[in-house]
CSV table of N, CA and C in Angstrom, one decimal:
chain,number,residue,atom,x,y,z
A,174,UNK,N,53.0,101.2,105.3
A,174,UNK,CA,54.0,100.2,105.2
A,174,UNK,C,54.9,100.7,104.1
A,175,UNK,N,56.1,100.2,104.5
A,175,UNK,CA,57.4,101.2,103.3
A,175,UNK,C,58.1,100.1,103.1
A,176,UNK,N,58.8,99.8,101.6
A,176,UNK,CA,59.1,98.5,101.6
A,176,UNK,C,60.6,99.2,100.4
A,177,UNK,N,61.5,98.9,100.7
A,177,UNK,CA,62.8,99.3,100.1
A,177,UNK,C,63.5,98.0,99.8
A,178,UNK,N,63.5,98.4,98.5
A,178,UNK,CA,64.4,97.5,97.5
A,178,UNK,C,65.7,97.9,97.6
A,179,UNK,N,67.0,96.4,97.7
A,179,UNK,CA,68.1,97.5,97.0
A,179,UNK,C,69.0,96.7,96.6
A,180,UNK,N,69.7,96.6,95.6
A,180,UNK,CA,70.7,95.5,94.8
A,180,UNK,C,72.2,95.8,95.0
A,181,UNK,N,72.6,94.4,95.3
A,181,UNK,CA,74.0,94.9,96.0
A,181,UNK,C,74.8,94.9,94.7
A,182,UNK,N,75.6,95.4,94.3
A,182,UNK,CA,76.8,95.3,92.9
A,182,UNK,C,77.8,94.5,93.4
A,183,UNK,N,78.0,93.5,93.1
A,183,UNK,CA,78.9,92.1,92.7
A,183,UNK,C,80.1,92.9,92.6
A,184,UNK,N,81.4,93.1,93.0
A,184,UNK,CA,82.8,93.4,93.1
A,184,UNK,C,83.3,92.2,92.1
A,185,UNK,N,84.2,93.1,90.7
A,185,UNK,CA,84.9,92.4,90.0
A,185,UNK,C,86.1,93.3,90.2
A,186,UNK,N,87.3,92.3,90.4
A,186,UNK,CA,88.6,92.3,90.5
A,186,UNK,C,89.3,91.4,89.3
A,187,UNK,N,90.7,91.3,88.8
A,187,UNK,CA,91.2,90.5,88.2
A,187,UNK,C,90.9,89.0,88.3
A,188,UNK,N,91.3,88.0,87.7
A,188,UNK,CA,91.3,87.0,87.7
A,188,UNK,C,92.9,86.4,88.2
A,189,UNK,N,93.8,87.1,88.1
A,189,UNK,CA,95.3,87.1,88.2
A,189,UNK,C,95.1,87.2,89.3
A,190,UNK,N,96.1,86.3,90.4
A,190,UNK,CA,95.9,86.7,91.7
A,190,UNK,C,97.4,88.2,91.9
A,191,UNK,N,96.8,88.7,93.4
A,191,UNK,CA,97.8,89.8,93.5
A,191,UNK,C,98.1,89.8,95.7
A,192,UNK,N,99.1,89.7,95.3
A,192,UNK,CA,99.9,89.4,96.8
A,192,UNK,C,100.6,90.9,97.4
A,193,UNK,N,100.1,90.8,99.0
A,193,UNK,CA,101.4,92.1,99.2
A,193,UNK,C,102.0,91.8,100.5
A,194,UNK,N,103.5,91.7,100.7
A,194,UNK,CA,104.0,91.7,101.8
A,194,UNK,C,103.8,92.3,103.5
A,195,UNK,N,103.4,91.8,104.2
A,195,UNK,CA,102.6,92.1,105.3
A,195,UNK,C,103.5,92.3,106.7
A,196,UNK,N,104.6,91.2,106.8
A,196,UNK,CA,105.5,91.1,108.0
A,196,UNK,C,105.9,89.9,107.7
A,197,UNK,N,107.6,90.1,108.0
A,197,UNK,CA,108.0,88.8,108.9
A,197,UNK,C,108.8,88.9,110.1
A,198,UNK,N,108.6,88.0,110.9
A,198,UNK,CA,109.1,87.8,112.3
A,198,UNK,C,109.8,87.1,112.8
A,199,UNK,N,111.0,87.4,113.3
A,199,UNK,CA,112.3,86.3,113.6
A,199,UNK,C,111.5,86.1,115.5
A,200,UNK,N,111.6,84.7,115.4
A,200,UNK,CA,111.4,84.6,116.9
A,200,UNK,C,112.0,83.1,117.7
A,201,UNK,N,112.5,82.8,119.0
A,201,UNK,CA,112.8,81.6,119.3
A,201,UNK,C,111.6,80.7,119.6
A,202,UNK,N,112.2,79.5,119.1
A,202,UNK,CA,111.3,78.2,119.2
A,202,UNK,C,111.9,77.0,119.6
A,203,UNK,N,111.1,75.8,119.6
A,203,UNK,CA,111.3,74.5,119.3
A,203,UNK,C,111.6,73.8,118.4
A,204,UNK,N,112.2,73.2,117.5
A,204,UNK,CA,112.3,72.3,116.7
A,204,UNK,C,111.6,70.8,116.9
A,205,UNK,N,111.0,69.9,116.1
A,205,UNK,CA,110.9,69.0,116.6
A,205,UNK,C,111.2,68.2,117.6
A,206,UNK,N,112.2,68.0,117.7
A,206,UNK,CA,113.1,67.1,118.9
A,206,UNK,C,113.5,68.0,119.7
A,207,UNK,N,113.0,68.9,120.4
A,207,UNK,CA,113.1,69.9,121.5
A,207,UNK,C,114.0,70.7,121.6
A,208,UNK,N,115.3,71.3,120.1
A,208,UNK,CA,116.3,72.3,120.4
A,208,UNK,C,115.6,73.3,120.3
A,209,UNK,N,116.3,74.4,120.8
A,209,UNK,CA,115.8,75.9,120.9
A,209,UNK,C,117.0,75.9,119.4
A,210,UNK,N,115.7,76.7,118.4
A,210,UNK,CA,115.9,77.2,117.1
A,210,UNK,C,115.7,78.7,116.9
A,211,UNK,N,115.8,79.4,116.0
A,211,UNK,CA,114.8,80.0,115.4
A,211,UNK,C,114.2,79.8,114.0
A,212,UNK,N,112.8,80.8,114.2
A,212,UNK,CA,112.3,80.8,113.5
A,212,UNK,C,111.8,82.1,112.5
A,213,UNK,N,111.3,81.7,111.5
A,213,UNK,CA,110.5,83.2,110.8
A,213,UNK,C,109.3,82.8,110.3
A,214,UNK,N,108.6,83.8,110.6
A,214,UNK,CA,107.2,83.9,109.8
A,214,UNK,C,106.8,85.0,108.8
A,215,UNK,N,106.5,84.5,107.8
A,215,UNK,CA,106.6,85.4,106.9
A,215,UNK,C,104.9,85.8,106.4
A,216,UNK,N,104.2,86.9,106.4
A,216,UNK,CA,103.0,86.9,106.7
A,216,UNK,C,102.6,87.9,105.4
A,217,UNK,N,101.5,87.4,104.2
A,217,UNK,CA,101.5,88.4,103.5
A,217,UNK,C,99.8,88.1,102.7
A,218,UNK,N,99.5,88.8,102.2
A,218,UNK,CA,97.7,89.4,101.8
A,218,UNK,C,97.5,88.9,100.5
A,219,UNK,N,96.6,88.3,100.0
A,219,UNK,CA,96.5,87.9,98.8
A,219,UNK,C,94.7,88.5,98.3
A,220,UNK,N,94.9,88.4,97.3
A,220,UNK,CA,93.6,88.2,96.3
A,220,UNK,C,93.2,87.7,95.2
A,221,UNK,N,92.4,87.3,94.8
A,221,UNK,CA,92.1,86.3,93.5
A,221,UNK,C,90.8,86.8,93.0
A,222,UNK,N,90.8,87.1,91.8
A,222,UNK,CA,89.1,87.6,91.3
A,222,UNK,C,88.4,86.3,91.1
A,223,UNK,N,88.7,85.2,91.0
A,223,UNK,CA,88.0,84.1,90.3
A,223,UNK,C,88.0,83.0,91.7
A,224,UNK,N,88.6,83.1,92.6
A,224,UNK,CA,88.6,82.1,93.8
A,224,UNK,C,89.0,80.9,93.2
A,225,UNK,N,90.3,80.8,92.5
A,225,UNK,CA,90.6,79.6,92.5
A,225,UNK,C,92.3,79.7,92.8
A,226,UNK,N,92.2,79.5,94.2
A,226,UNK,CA,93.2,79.5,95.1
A,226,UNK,C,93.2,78.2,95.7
A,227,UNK,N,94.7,77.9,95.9
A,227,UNK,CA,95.1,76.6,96.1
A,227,UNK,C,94.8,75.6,95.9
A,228,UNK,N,95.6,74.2,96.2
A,228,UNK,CA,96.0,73.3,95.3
A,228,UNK,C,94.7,71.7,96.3
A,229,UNK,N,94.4,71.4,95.6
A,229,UNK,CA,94.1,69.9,96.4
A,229,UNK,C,94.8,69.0,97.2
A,230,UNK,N,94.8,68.2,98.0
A,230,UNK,CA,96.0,67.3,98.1
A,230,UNK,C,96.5,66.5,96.9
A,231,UNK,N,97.7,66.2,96.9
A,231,UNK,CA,98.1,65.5,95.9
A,231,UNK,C,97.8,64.4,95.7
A,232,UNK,N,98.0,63.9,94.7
A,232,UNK,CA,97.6,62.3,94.1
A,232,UNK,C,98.4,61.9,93.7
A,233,UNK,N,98.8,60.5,92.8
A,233,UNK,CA,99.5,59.8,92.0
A,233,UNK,C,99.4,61.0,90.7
A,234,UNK,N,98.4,61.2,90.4
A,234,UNK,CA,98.4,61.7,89.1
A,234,UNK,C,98.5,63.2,89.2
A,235,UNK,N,98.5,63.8,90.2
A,235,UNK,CA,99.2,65.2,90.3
A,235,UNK,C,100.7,65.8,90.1
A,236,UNK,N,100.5,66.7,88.7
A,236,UNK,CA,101.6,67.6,88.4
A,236,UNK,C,102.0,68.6,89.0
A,237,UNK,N,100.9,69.2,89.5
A,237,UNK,CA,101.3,70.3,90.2
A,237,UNK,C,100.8,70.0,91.8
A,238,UNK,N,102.3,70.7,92.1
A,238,UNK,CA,102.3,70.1,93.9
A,238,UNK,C,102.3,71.5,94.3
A,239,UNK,N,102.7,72.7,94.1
A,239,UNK,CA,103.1,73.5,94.3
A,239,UNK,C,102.5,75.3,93.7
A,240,UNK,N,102.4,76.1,94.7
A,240,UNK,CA,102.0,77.6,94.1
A,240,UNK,C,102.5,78.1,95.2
A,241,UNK,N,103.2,78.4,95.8
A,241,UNK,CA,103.9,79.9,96.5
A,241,UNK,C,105.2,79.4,96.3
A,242,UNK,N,106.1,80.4,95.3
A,242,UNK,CA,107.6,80.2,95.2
A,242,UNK,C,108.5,81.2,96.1
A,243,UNK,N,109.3,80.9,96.5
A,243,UNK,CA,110.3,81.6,97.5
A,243,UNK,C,111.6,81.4,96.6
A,244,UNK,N,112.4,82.5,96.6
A,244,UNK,CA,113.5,83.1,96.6
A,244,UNK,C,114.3,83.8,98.0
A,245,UNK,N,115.7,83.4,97.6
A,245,UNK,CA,116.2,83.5,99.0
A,245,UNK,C,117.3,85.0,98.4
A,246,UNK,N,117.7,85.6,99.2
A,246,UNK,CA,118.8,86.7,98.8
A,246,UNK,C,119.6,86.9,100.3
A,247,UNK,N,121.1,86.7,100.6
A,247,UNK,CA,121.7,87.1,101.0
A,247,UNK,C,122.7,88.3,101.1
A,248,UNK,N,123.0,89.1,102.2
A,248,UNK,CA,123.5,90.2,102.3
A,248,UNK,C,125.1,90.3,102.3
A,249,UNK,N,125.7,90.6,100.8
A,249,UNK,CA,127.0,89.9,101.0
A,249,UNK,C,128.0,91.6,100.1
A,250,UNK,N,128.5,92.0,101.0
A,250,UNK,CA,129.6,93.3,100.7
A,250,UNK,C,128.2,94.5,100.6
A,251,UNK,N,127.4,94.5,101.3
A,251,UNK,CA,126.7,95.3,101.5
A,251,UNK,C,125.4,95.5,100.1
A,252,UNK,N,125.4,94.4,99.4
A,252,UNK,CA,124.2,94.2,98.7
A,252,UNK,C,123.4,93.3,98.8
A,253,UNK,N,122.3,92.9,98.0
A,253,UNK,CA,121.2,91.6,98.5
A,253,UNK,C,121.3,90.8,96.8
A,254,UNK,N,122.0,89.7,97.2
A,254,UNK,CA,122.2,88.6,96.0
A,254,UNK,C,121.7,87.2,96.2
A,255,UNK,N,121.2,86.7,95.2
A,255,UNK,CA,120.2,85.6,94.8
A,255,UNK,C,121.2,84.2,95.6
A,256,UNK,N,120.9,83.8,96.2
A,256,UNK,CA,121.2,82.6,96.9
A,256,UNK,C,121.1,81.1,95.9
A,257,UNK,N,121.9,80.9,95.4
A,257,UNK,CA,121.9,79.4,94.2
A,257,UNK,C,122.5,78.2,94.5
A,258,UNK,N,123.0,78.5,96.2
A,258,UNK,CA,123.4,76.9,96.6
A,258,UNK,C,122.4,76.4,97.4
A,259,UNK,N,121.9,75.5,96.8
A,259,UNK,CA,120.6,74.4,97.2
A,259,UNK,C,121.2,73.9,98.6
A,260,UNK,N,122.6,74.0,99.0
A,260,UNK,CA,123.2,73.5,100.5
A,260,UNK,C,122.8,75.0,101.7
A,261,UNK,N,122.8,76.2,101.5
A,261,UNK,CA,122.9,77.1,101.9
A,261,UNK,C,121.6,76.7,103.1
A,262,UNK,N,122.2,76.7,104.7
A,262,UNK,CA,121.5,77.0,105.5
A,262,UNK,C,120.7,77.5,106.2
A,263,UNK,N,120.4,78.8,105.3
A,263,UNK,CA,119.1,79.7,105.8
A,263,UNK,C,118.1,79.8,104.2
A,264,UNK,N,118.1,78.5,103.4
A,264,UNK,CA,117.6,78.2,102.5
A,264,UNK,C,116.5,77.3,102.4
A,265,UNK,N,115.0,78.0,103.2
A,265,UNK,CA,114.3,77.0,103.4
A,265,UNK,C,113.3,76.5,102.3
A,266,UNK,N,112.3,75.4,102.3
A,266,UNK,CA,112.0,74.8,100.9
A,266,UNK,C,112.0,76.1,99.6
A,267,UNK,N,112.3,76.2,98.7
A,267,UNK,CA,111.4,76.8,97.6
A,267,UNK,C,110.2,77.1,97.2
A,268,UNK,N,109.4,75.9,97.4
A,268,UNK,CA,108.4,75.6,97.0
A,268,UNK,C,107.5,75.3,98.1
A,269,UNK,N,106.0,75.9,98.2
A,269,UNK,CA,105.2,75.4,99.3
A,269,UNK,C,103.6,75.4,98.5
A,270,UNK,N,103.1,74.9,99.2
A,270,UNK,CA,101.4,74.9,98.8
A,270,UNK,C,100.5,75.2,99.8
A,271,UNK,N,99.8,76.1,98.8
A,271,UNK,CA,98.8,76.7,99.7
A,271,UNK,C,97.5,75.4,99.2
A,272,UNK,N,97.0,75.7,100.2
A,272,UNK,CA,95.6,74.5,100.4
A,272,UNK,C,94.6,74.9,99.7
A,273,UNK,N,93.7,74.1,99.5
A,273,UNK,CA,92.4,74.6,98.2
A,273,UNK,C,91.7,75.3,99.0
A,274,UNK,N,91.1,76.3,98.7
A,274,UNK,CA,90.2,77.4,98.8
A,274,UNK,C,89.2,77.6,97.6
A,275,UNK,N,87.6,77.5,98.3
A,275,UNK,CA,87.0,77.8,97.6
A,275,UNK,C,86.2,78.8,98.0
A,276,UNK,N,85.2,79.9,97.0
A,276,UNK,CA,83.9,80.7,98.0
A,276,UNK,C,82.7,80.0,97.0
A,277,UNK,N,82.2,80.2,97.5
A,277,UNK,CA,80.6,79.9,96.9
A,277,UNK,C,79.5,80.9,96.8
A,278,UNK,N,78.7,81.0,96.5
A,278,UNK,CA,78.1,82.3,96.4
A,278,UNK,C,78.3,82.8,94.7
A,279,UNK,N,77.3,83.8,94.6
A,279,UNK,CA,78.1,84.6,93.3
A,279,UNK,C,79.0,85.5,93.5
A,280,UNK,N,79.7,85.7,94.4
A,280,UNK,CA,81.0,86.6,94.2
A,280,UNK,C,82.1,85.8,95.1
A,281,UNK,N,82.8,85.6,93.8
A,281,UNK,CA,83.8,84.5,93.6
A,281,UNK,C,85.0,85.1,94.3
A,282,UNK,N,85.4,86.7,94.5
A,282,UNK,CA,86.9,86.9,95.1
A,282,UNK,C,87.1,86.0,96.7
A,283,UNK,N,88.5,86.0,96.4
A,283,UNK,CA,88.8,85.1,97.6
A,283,UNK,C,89.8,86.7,98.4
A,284,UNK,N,90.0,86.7,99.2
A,284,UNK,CA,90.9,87.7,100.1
A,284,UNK,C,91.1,86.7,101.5
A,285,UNK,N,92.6,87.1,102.2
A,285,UNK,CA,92.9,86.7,103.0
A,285,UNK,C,94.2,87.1,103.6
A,286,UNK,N,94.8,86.5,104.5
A,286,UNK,CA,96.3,86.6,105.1
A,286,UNK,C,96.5,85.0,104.8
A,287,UNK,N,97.8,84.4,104.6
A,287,UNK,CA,98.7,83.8,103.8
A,287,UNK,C,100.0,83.7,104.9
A,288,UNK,N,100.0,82.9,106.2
A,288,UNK,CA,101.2,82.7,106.9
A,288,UNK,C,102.5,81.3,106.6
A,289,UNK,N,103.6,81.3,106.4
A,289,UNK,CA,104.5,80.2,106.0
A,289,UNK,C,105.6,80.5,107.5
A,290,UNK,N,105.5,79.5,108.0
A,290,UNK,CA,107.2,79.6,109.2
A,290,UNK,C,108.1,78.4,108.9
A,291,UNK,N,108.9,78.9,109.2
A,291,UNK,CA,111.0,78.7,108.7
A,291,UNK,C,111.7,78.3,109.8
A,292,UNK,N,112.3,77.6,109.5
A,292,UNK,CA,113.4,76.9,110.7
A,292,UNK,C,114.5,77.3,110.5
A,293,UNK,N,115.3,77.9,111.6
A,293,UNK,CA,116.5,78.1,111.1
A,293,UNK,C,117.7,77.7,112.1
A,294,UNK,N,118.2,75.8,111.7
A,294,UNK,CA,119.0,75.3,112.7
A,294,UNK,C,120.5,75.7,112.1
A,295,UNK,N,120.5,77.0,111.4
A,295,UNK,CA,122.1,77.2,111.8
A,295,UNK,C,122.4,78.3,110.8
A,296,UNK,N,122.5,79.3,111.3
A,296,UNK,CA,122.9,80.7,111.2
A,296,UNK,C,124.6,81.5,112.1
A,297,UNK,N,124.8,82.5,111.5
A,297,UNK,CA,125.6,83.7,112.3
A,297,UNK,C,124.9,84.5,112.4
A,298,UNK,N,125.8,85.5,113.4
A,298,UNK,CA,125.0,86.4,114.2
A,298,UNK,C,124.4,87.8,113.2
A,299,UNK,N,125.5,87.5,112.1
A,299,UNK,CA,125.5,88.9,111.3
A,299,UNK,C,124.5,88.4,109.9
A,300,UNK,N,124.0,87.3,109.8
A,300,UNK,CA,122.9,86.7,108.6
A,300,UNK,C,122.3,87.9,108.0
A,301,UNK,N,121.9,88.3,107.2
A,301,UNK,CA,121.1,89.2,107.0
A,301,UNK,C,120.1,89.0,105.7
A,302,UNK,N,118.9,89.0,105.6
A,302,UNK,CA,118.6,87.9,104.1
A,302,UNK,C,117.2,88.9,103.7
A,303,UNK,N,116.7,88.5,102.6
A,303,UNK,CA,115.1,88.9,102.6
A,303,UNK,C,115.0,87.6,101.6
A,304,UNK,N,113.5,87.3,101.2
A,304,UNK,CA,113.0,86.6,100.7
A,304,UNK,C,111.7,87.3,99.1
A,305,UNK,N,112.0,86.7,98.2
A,305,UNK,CA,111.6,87.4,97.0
A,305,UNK,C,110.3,86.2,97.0
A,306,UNK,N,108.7,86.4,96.9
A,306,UNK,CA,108.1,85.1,96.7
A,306,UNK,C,107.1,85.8,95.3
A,307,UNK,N,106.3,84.6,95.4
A,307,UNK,CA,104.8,84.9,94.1
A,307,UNK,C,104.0,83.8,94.1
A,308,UNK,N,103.1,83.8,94.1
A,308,UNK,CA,101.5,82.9,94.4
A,308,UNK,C,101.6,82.4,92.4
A,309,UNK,N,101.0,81.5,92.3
A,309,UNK,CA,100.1,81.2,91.6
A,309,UNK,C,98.8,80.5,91.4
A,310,UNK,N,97.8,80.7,90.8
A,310,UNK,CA,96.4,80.6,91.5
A,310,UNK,C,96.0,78.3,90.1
A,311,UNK,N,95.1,77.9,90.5
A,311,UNK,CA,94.6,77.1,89.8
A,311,UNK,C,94.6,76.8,88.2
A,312,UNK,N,94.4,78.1,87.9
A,312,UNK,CA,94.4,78.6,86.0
A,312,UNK,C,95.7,78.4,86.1
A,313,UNK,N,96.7,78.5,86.8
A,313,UNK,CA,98.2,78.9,86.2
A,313,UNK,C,98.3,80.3,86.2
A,314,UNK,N,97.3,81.2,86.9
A,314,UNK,CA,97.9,82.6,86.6
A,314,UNK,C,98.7,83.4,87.9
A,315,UNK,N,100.0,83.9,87.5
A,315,UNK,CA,100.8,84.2,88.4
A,315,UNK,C,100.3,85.3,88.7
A,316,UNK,N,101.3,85.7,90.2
A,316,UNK,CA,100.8,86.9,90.7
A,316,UNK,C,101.8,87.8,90.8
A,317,UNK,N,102.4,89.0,91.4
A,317,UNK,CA,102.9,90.2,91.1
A,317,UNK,C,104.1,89.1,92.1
A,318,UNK,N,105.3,89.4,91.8
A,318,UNK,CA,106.7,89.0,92.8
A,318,UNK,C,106.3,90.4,94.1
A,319,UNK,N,106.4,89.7,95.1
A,319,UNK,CA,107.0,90.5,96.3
A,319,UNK,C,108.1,90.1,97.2
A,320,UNK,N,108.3,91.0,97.9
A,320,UNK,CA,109.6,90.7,98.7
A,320,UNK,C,109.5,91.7,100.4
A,321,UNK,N,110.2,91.0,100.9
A,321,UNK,CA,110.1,90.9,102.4
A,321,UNK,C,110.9,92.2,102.6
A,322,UNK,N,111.2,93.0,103.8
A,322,UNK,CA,111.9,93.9,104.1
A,322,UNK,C,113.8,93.2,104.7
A,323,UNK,N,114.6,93.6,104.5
A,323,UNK,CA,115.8,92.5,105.0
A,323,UNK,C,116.0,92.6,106.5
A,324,UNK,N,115.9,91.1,106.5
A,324,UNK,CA,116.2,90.5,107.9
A,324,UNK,C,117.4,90.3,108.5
A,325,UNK,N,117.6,90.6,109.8
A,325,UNK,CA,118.7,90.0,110.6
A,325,UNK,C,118.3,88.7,111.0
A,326,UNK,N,118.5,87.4,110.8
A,326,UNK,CA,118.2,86.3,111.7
A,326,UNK,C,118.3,86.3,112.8
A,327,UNK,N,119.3,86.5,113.5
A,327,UNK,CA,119.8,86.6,115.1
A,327,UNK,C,119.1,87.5,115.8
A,328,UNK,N,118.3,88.3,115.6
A,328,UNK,CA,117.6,89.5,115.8
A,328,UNK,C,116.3,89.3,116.0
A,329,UNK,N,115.2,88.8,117.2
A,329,UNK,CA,114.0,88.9,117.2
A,329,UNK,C,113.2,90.2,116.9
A,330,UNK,N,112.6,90.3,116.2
A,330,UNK,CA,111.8,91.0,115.8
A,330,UNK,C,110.7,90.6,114.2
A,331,UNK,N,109.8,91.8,114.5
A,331,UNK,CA,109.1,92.1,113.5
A,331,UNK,C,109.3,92.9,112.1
A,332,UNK,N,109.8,92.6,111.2
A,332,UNK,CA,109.9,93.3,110.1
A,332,UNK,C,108.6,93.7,109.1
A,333,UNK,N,108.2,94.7,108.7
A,333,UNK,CA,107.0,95.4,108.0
A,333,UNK,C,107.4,95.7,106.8
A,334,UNK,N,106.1,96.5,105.9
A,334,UNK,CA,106.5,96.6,104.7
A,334,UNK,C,107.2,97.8,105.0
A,335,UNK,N,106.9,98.7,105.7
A,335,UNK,CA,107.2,100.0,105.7
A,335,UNK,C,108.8,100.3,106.4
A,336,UNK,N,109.3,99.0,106.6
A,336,UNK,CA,111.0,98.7,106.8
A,336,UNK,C,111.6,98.6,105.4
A,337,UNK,N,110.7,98.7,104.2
A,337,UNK,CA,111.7,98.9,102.7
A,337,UNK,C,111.6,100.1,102.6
C-alpha cells in the first residue's frame, strides 16, 4: 500500500483589484420598444486578491451605488479627447455596478470576465470613440485605469487589445 501526501500552496495576489481590456463589439440590435439600434459590448478580465468584489443591492442607507467608472473620449482633428458634455450621445451611464461576488474556501482570489452593453440611439457614420474605465473593489481599493482600443460606431465589429 503507498499512500502520498501532498499540500496544495494557497496563491496570494494583491488585495487591489487589477482589470485588463479584453474586446469590444459594435453590433445591431433592439432597443426596448423594437428600433433597430446599435450596440457595444465592452468585455474585460478582472482580479481581486481578497474577493471582495462587488457591491450588494442597494438600500436606503447605501452610499455607495457604484464601482466600474467609464470615461468617454472622442475622435476630434485626429486625436482622442475627454468627452465633458453630460448631453453627448454616444455618452453612456458613467457609472455602473458590478454585483456582489463572493468565494469561500480559503483561497479568497476572485478571477473572471466582466461584460457591460451600450445603446447607441444616435450616432454618425464617422463616430470614432474609446472608452477609459477602472473597477473598484469593497475596501475602496481601485484598480489600474484601462482603455478600450478606438471604435468606429457605425462599423460592426470586434475590437481587441491587440487593435492598440
Amino acid at each position: 500500500v503507498s499512500l502520498t501526501t501532498a499540500c496544495f500552496k494557497v496563491e496570494h495576489i494583491p488585495s487591489t483589484p487589477s482589470i485588463e481590456f479584453t474586446s469590444f463589439e459594435i453590433f445591431d440590435t433592439l432597443d426596448i420598444l423594437g428600433n433597430t439600434s446599435k450596440a457595444g459590448r465592452l468585455i474585460f478580465r478582472f482580479e481581486d486578491g481578497d474577493g471582495d468584489m462587488g457591491l450588494s443591492e442597494p438600500t436606503s442607507e447605501s452610499t455607495d451605488t457604484t464601482n466600474l467608472t467609464l470615461s468617454l473620449f472622442r475622435k476630434k482633428n485626429g486625436k482622442m479627447v475627454i468627452v465633458t458634455d453630460p448631453n453627448d450621445p454616444l455618452l453612456p451611464y458613467t457609472s455602473y455596478r458590478i454585483p456582489y461576488m463572493e468565494r469561500l474556501g480559503q483561497n479568497q482570489i476572485l478571477r473572471g470576465s466582466i461584460a457591460v452593453t451600450f445603446l447607441y440611439q444616435s450616432y454618425n457614420p464617422g463616430d470614432t470613440i474609446k472608452y477609459e474605465f477602472f473597477i473598484k473593489d469593497r475596501a475602496e481599493n481601485y484598480s489600474n485605469k484601462e482603455e478600450t482600443a478606438e471604435i468606429i460606431v457605425s462599423q460592426n465589429k470586434v475590437y481587441t487589445k491587440e487593435a492598440l
